[in-house]
């Protein structure tokens, strides 16, 4: 069972699960996801806050494992609407966990985020770094992680929380990709600017203590991320585990570097404007992912910023 399986990351994981022959049920309220992004399995339109609908779905489908993607994802929005994030990302996750416990479902894969680290003292960041989110988005995910750890200690759940760094790119076969009305993520925003949907791309902050003054992020291709979810699920189906893994490539790119690569890939010299910092942004977030490489034998295939942007551009051109 995949909550949020009609969204950007969820739909890529659903496709990867389908490619491996798994029986899939997607539970999604379609608030930001799209029915046609669900390329395999069955879609049930429902909200996580609707306990009765959720319960009925769990009872009927009887999942062996649940992957929980459904969430709000915009760091900036969370700064001005914290309760929206705590309600959907934290409170609704607890409703889901209660419903699963009541129905004997105990394998849970959780979409967490590098935002739980806040401003890390040491980069690349390892999983044992302190959790100290600087925005409600990161905090809303951290609370779920804390609950999972406690439930695992009580032997009530098996779980793997995957802390994503900056997920980008699109299905290399071109079937699916990111498709949000108000995309705020850098690569999507840059591509939409190249396409002419926006006049210019704003560069938020050029006075960070980084090599070129702009923020540094670790961009990971969504299909590599999807494979990690399958490895995580297969591990839980075999072993009892309560674990947290970072997911990134361990290499950071600045906003300016991403802009340059986007210009090269698209061949379009779109306009940028340097503006003040965006609230809630740490200067640098780069993953140390050696733990998942070793423990789950995750071997990324698309560790290449150009390929990430090319696949996203191929998709964006179809929208
Ligand atoms: N940026 C711009 N202009 C834009 C959009 C973004 O300059 O139009 C900058 C941001 O300020 C930031 C960088 O590009 O410095 C990346 O921003 P994104 O919005 O693409 O992504 P975030 O780093 O804010 O957040 C993402 C995920 C989070 C995750 C985080 C961890 O959305 O879930 O990566 O690295 F926690």
Short mmCIF file of C-alpha atoms and ligand atoms in Angstrom, two decimals:
data_model
loop_
_atom_site.label_atom_id
_atom_site.label_comp_id
_atom_site.label_asym_id
_atom_site.label_seq_id
_atom_site.Cartn_x
_atom_site.Cartn_y
_atom_site.Cartn_z
CA UNK A 1 0.00 0.00 0.00
CA UNK A 2 1.41 3.34 -1.07
CA UNK A 3 -0.01 6.54 0.41
CA UNK A 4 0.64 9.51 -1.81
CA UNK A 5 1.35 7.17 -4.71
CA UNK A 6 -0.09 9.65 -7.21
CA UNK A 7 2.50 12.27 -6.25
CA UNK A 8 5.91 12.87 -7.72
CA UNK A 9 8.06 10.47 -5.69
CA UNK A 10 5.26 8.04 -4.88
CA UNK A 11 4.37 7.54 -8.55
CA UNK A 12 7.97 6.66 -9.43
CA UNK A 13 8.09 4.15 -6.60
CA UNK A 14 4.76 2.66 -7.73
CA UNK A 15 6.15 2.24 -11.25
CA UNK A 16 9.28 0.53 -9.87
CA UNK A 17 7.13 -1.76 -7.70
CA UNK A 18 4.96 -2.59 -10.70
CA UNK A 19 8.05 -3.40 -12.78
CA UNK A 20 8.95 -5.96 -10.12
CA UNK A 21 5.49 -7.52 -10.16
CA UNK A 22 4.20 -6.35 -6.78
CA UNK A 23 0.47 -6.00 -6.13
CA UNK A 24 -0.05 -2.31 -5.35
CA UNK A 25 -2.78 -0.19 -3.83
CA UNK A 26 -2.36 3.57 -3.93
CA UNK A 27 -4.21 5.67 -1.36
CA UNK A 28 -4.13 9.34 -2.34
CA UNK A 29 -6.48 12.30 -1.94
CA UNK A 30 -5.26 13.78 -5.24
CA UNK A 31 -4.71 17.16 -3.55
CA UNK A 32 -1.45 17.49 -5.43
CA UNK A 33 -1.05 14.09 -7.06
CA UNK A 34 -2.66 12.99 -10.32
CA UNK A 35 -4.60 9.85 -11.09
CA UNK A 36 -2.84 9.36 -14.40
CA UNK A 37 0.55 9.28 -12.67
CA UNK A 38 -0.47 5.95 -11.15
CA UNK A 39 0.79 3.69 -13.92
CA UNK A 40 0.36 0.38 -12.07
CA UNK A 41 -1.87 -0.99 -9.34
CA UNK A 42 -5.18 0.27 -8.07
CA UNK A 43 -5.93 3.83 -6.97
CA UNK A 44 -8.26 4.53 -4.05
CA UNK A 45 -9.06 8.21 -3.69
CA UNK A 46 -9.08 8.95 0.01
CA UNK A 47 -7.70 11.21 2.69
CA UNK A 48 -5.49 10.10 5.55
CA UNK A 49 -7.54 12.25 7.88
CA UNK A 50 -10.62 10.16 6.98
CA UNK A 51 -10.10 7.35 9.44
CA UNK A 52 -13.14 5.36 8.30
CA UNK A 53 -12.09 5.36 4.64
CA UNK A 54 -8.53 4.55 5.56
CA UNK A 55 -9.60 1.69 7.80
CA UNK A 56 -11.87 0.23 5.13
CA UNK A 57 -9.03 0.37 2.60
CA UNK A 58 -6.53 -1.30 4.95
CA UNK A 59 -9.05 -4.01 5.92
CA UNK A 60 -9.88 -4.82 2.32
CA UNK A 61 -6.38 -4.73 0.86
CA UNK A 62 -4.52 -6.22 3.85
CA UNK A 63 -1.11 -4.87 2.85
CA UNK A 64 2.13 -6.67 3.73
CA UNK A 65 3.88 -3.31 3.86
CA UNK A 66 2.98 0.35 3.69
CA UNK A 67 5.05 3.09 2.09
CA UNK A 68 3.97 6.47 3.35
CA UNK A 69 4.62 9.38 0.98
CA UNK A 70 1.46 11.48 1.38
CA UNK A 71 2.59 14.81 2.78
CA UNK A 72 2.99 18.50 2.14
CA UNK A 73 6.50 19.21 0.95
CA UNK A 74 7.26 22.90 0.66
CA UNK A 75 9.74 24.16 3.20
CA UNK A 76 8.86 27.78 2.56
CA UNK A 77 5.10 27.29 2.86
CA UNK A 78 5.63 25.45 6.14
CA UNK A 79 7.17 28.60 7.61
CA UNK A 80 3.93 30.53 7.22
CA UNK A 81 1.48 27.62 7.67
CA UNK A 82 3.01 25.38 10.32
CA UNK A 83 -0.26 23.79 11.42
CA UNK A 84 -1.01 22.70 7.87
CA UNK A 85 2.23 20.72 8.04
CA UNK A 86 1.78 19.33 11.54
CA UNK A 87 -1.79 18.32 10.72
CA UNK A 88 -1.07 16.51 7.49
CA UNK A 89 2.48 15.30 7.93
CA UNK A 90 2.46 14.45 11.63
CA UNK A 91 -1.09 14.01 12.85
CA UNK A 92 -2.28 12.13 9.77
CA UNK A 93 0.78 9.87 9.91
CA UNK A 94 -0.23 8.97 13.48
CA UNK A 95 -3.75 8.16 12.29
CA UNK A 96 -2.23 5.91 9.66
CA UNK A 97 0.04 4.20 12.19
CA UNK A 98 -2.88 3.61 14.58
CA UNK A 99 -4.99 2.19 11.79
CA UNK A 100 -2.20 -0.12 10.68
CA UNK A 101 -1.55 -1.30 14.24
CA UNK A 102 -5.24 -2.07 14.75
CA UNK A 103 -5.17 -4.17 11.62
CA UNK A 104 -1.93 -6.04 12.24
CA UNK A 105 0.12 -4.30 9.54
CA UNK A 106 3.60 -3.75 10.87
CA UNK A 107 6.00 -3.06 7.98
CA UNK A 108 6.32 0.65 7.37
CA UNK A 109 8.56 2.66 5.04
CA UNK A 110 8.56 6.34 5.83
CA UNK A 111 9.44 9.27 3.54
CA UNK A 112 11.57 11.42 5.75
CA UNK A 113 13.80 14.27 4.83
CA UNK A 114 17.21 15.83 5.22
CA UNK A 115 15.31 18.78 6.67
CA UNK A 116 15.28 16.91 10.00
CA UNK A 117 18.95 17.87 10.41
CA UNK A 118 18.42 21.61 10.19
CA UNK A 119 21.82 23.22 9.82
CA UNK A 120 24.23 20.30 10.26
CA UNK A 121 27.58 20.95 11.92
CA UNK A 122 29.37 18.46 9.70
CA UNK A 123 28.76 17.66 6.06
CA UNK A 124 28.35 15.19 4.45
CA UNK A 125 25.73 14.44 7.10
CA UNK A 126 25.56 11.03 8.76
CA UNK A 127 22.38 9.56 10.23
CA UNK A 128 23.64 9.96 13.79
CA UNK A 129 23.86 13.75 13.42
CA UNK A 130 21.52 15.58 15.83
CA UNK A 131 17.97 16.24 14.69
CA UNK A 132 17.42 19.95 14.82
CA UNK A 133 15.01 21.10 12.11
CA UNK A 134 14.86 24.80 11.32
CA UNK A 135 11.46 24.72 9.66
CA UNK A 136 8.06 23.17 10.47
CA UNK A 137 8.33 20.89 7.45
CA UNK A 138 11.42 19.20 8.89
CA UNK A 139 9.91 19.14 12.38
CA UNK A 140 6.67 17.60 11.09
CA UNK A 141 8.66 14.66 9.70
CA UNK A 142 10.96 14.40 12.71
CA UNK A 143 8.03 13.81 15.06
CA UNK A 144 6.95 10.83 13.00
CA UNK A 145 10.47 9.44 13.08
CA UNK A 146 10.53 9.79 16.88
CA UNK A 147 7.23 7.96 17.18
CA UNK A 148 8.45 5.18 14.89
CA UNK A 149 11.54 4.70 17.02
CA UNK A 150 9.43 4.42 20.13
CA UNK A 151 6.98 2.00 18.52
CA UNK A 152 9.87 -0.12 17.32
CA UNK A 153 11.25 -0.22 20.86
CA UNK A 154 7.84 -1.51 21.98
CA UNK A 155 7.96 -4.14 19.19
CA UNK A 156 4.87 -2.66 17.61
CA UNK A 157 6.35 -1.90 14.20
CA UNK A 158 9.17 -2.62 11.76
CA UNK A 159 10.25 0.46 9.91
CA UNK A 160 12.73 2.11 7.66
CA UNK A 161 12.75 5.90 7.46
CA UNK A 162 14.49 7.25 4.40
CA UNK A 163 15.84 10.77 4.72
CA UNK A 164 15.76 12.20 1.25
CA UNK A 165 18.05 14.95 0.16
CA UNK A 166 17.00 16.90 -2.99
CA UNK A 167 15.00 14.59 -5.17
CA UNK A 168 14.86 15.57 -8.83
CA UNK A 169 14.66 14.17 -12.36
CA UNK A 170 12.00 12.07 -14.00
CA UNK A 171 11.40 8.51 -15.12
CA UNK A 172 14.07 7.77 -17.79
CA UNK A 173 11.36 6.06 -19.88
CA UNK A 174 9.43 9.33 -19.88
CA UNK A 175 6.14 7.94 -18.52
CA UNK A 176 5.97 10.11 -15.40
CA UNK A 177 7.64 13.10 -13.76
CA UNK A 178 6.94 16.01 -11.46
CA UNK A 179 3.64 17.66 -12.24
CA UNK A 180 2.61 20.22 -9.65
CA UNK A 181 0.77 23.40 -10.50
CA UNK A 182 2.94 25.55 -8.24
CA UNK A 183 6.29 23.80 -8.35
CA UNK A 184 8.83 25.54 -6.14
CA UNK A 185 11.79 23.18 -6.42
CA UNK A 186 14.87 24.59 -8.07
CA UNK A 187 15.30 22.27 -11.05
CA UNK A 188 11.62 22.25 -11.97
CA UNK A 189 11.40 25.98 -11.54
CA UNK A 190 14.50 26.52 -13.71
CA UNK A 191 13.09 24.27 -16.44
CA UNK A 192 9.74 26.03 -16.37
CA UNK A 193 11.59 29.33 -16.71
CA UNK A 194 13.53 27.94 -19.68
CA UNK A 195 10.18 26.90 -21.17
CA UNK A 196 8.86 30.43 -20.78
CA UNK A 197 6.31 29.76 -17.99
CA UNK A 198 8.10 32.31 -15.80
CA UNK A 199 9.97 35.48 -16.87
CA UNK A 200 12.93 34.77 -14.64
CA UNK A 201 14.33 32.40 -12.06
CA UNK A 202 15.00 33.91 -8.67
CA UNK A 203 18.23 32.88 -6.95
CA UNK A 204 17.42 32.99 -3.27
CA UNK A 205 20.48 34.30 -1.47
CA UNK A 206 24.02 34.86 -2.76
CA UNK A 207 25.63 35.63 0.60
CA UNK A 208 25.82 32.13 2.07
CA UNK A 209 29.13 30.87 3.31
CA UNK A 210 29.60 28.53 0.35
CA UNK A 211 31.94 28.42 -2.66
CA UNK A 212 29.84 30.82 -4.77
CA UNK A 213 27.52 32.27 -2.12
CA UNK A 214 24.47 30.21 -3.12
CA UNK A 215 23.04 27.19 -1.28
CA UNK A 216 24.46 23.75 -1.89
CA UNK A 217 22.27 20.67 -2.23
CA UNK A 218 22.72 16.98 -2.99
CA UNK A 219 20.43 16.21 -5.95
CA UNK A 220 19.35 12.57 -6.25
CA UNK A 221 17.52 11.06 -9.23
CA UNK A 222 14.00 9.97 -8.32
CA UNK A 223 14.45 6.52 -9.92
CA UNK A 224 17.50 5.77 -7.73
CA UNK A 225 15.40 6.84 -4.77
CA UNK A 226 12.61 4.52 -5.91
CA UNK A 227 14.97 1.54 -6.00
CA UNK A 228 16.03 2.29 -2.43
CA UNK A 229 12.39 1.98 -1.35
CA UNK A 230 12.11 -1.45 -2.90
CA UNK A 231 15.28 -2.59 -1.14
CA UNK A 232 13.91 -1.19 2.13
CA UNK A 233 10.60 -2.98 1.72
CA UNK A 234 12.23 -6.27 0.79
CA UNK A 235 14.41 -5.99 3.87
CA UNK A 236 11.41 -5.44 6.14
CA UNK A 237 9.55 -8.36 4.60
CA UNK A 238 12.47 -10.61 5.61
CA UNK A 239 13.90 -9.09 8.81
CA UNK A 240 12.82 -7.21 11.85
CA UNK A 241 14.35 -3.78 11.60
CA UNK A 242 13.99 -0.22 12.79
CA UNK A 243 16.40 1.91 10.82
CA UNK A 244 17.04 5.29 9.29
CA UNK A 245 19.01 5.87 6.10
CA UNK A 246 20.11 8.96 4.23
CA UNK A 247 19.51 9.07 0.50
CA UNK A 248 21.72 11.28 -1.59
CA UNK A 249 24.85 10.92 -3.68
CA UNK A 250 27.29 12.65 -1.37
CA UNK A 251 28.07 15.44 -3.81
CA UNK A 252 26.68 18.96 -3.56
CA UNK A 253 25.91 21.47 -6.29
CA UNK A 254 25.31 25.15 -5.77
CA UNK A 255 22.22 26.92 -7.08
CA UNK A 256 24.42 28.63 -9.68
CA UNK A 257 25.83 25.29 -10.84
CA UNK A 258 22.33 23.91 -11.26
CA UNK A 259 21.34 27.01 -13.23
CA UNK A 260 24.37 26.63 -15.51
CA UNK A 261 23.68 22.97 -16.15
CA UNK A 262 20.02 23.72 -16.84
CA UNK A 263 21.04 26.32 -19.40
CA UNK A 264 23.39 23.82 -21.05
CA UNK A 265 20.84 20.99 -21.13
CA UNK A 266 18.02 23.13 -22.48
CA UNK A 267 20.19 25.36 -24.68
CA UNK A 268 18.13 28.29 -23.36
CA UNK A 269 19.79 31.24 -21.67
CA UNK A 270 16.90 32.08 -19.35
CA UNK A 271 16.97 35.13 -17.08
CA UNK A 272 17.89 34.90 -13.39
CA UNK A 273 17.51 37.45 -10.64
CA UNK A 274 19.49 37.42 -7.42
CA UNK A 275 17.22 38.11 -4.46
CA UNK A 276 17.41 37.86 -0.71
CA UNK A 277 17.51 34.52 1.10
CA UNK A 278 14.41 32.37 1.30
CA UNK A 279 13.39 31.70 4.90
CA UNK A 280 14.18 28.29 6.31
CA UNK A 281 17.01 27.37 3.93
CA UNK A 282 20.21 25.85 5.34
CA UNK A 283 23.40 26.78 3.42
CA UNK A 284 24.54 23.27 2.65
CA UNK A 285 22.94 19.83 2.77
CA UNK A 286 24.93 16.90 1.45
CA UNK A 287 24.33 13.28 2.39
CA UNK A 288 26.67 10.63 3.59
CA UNK A 289 24.80 7.62 2.23
CA UNK A 290 27.36 4.95 3.04
CA UNK A 291 24.96 3.35 5.53
CA UNK A 292 22.32 2.43 2.96
CA UNK A 293 24.92 1.47 0.38
CA UNK A 294 26.33 -1.05 2.84
CA UNK A 295 23.25 -2.25 4.70
CA UNK A 296 20.82 -2.54 1.77
CA UNK A 297 23.38 -2.74 -1.04
CA UNK A 298 21.85 0.28 -2.71
CA UNK A 299 23.74 1.02 -5.92
CA UNK A 300 22.61 4.24 -7.57
CA UNK A 301 22.58 4.28 -11.37
CA UNK A 302 21.93 7.92 -12.24
CA UNK A 303 24.49 9.83 -10.20
CA UNK A 304 24.87 12.61 -12.76
CA UNK A 305 23.40 16.11 -12.54
CA UNK A 306 23.20 16.39 -16.33
CA UNK A 307 21.15 13.18 -16.58
CA UNK A 308 18.88 14.32 -13.75
CA UNK A 309 18.16 17.59 -15.54
CA UNK A 310 17.85 15.91 -18.96
CA UNK A 311 15.19 13.48 -17.76
CA UNK A 312 13.33 16.30 -16.01
CA UNK A 313 13.54 18.43 -19.18
CA UNK A 314 12.26 15.59 -21.39
CA UNK A 315 9.29 15.31 -19.09
CA UNK A 316 8.72 19.03 -18.69
CA UNK A 317 8.55 19.51 -22.45
CA UNK A 318 5.57 17.15 -22.59
CA UNK A 319 3.49 19.10 -20.07
N1 LIG B 1 16.05 27.96 -5.01
C1 LIG B 1 16.25 29.13 -5.71
N2 LIG B 1 15.26 29.54 -6.56
C2 LIG B 1 14.10 28.83 -6.75
C3 LIG B 1 13.92 27.63 -6.03
C4 LIG B 1 14.93 27.22 -5.16
O1 LIG B 1 17.26 29.81 -5.57
O2 LIG B 1 13.24 29.28 -7.53
C5 LIG B 1 17.11 27.49 -4.09
C6 LIG B 1 16.63 27.36 -2.66
O3 LIG B 1 16.71 28.56 -1.97
C7 LIG B 1 17.58 26.28 -2.14
C8 LIG B 1 17.86 25.40 -3.37
O4 LIG B 1 17.48 26.20 -4.50
O5 LIG B 1 18.77 26.89 -1.76
C9 LIG B 1 17.03 24.15 -3.40
O6 LIG B 1 15.67 24.49 -3.13
P1 LIG B 1 14.47 23.49 -3.38
O7 LIG B 1 13.22 24.26 -3.12
O8 LIG B 1 14.63 22.84 -4.70
O9 LIG B 1 14.67 22.36 -2.30
P2 LIG B 1 14.93 22.46 -0.72
O10 LIG B 1 16.41 22.29 -0.52
O11 LIG B 1 14.30 23.65 -0.12
O12 LIG B 1 14.11 21.25 -0.15
C10 LIG B 1 14.25 19.95 -0.64
C11 LIG B 1 13.04 19.15 -0.31
C12 LIG B 1 12.98 18.92 1.15
C13 LIG B 1 14.27 18.39 1.69
C14 LIG B 1 15.42 19.21 1.27
C15 LIG B 1 16.64 18.54 1.77
O13 LIG B 1 11.87 19.80 -0.76
O14 LIG B 1 12.00 17.97 1.40
O15 LIG B 1 15.39 19.33 -0.14
O16 LIG B 1 17.78 18.80 1.06
F1 LIG B 1 14.25 18.39 3.03
#
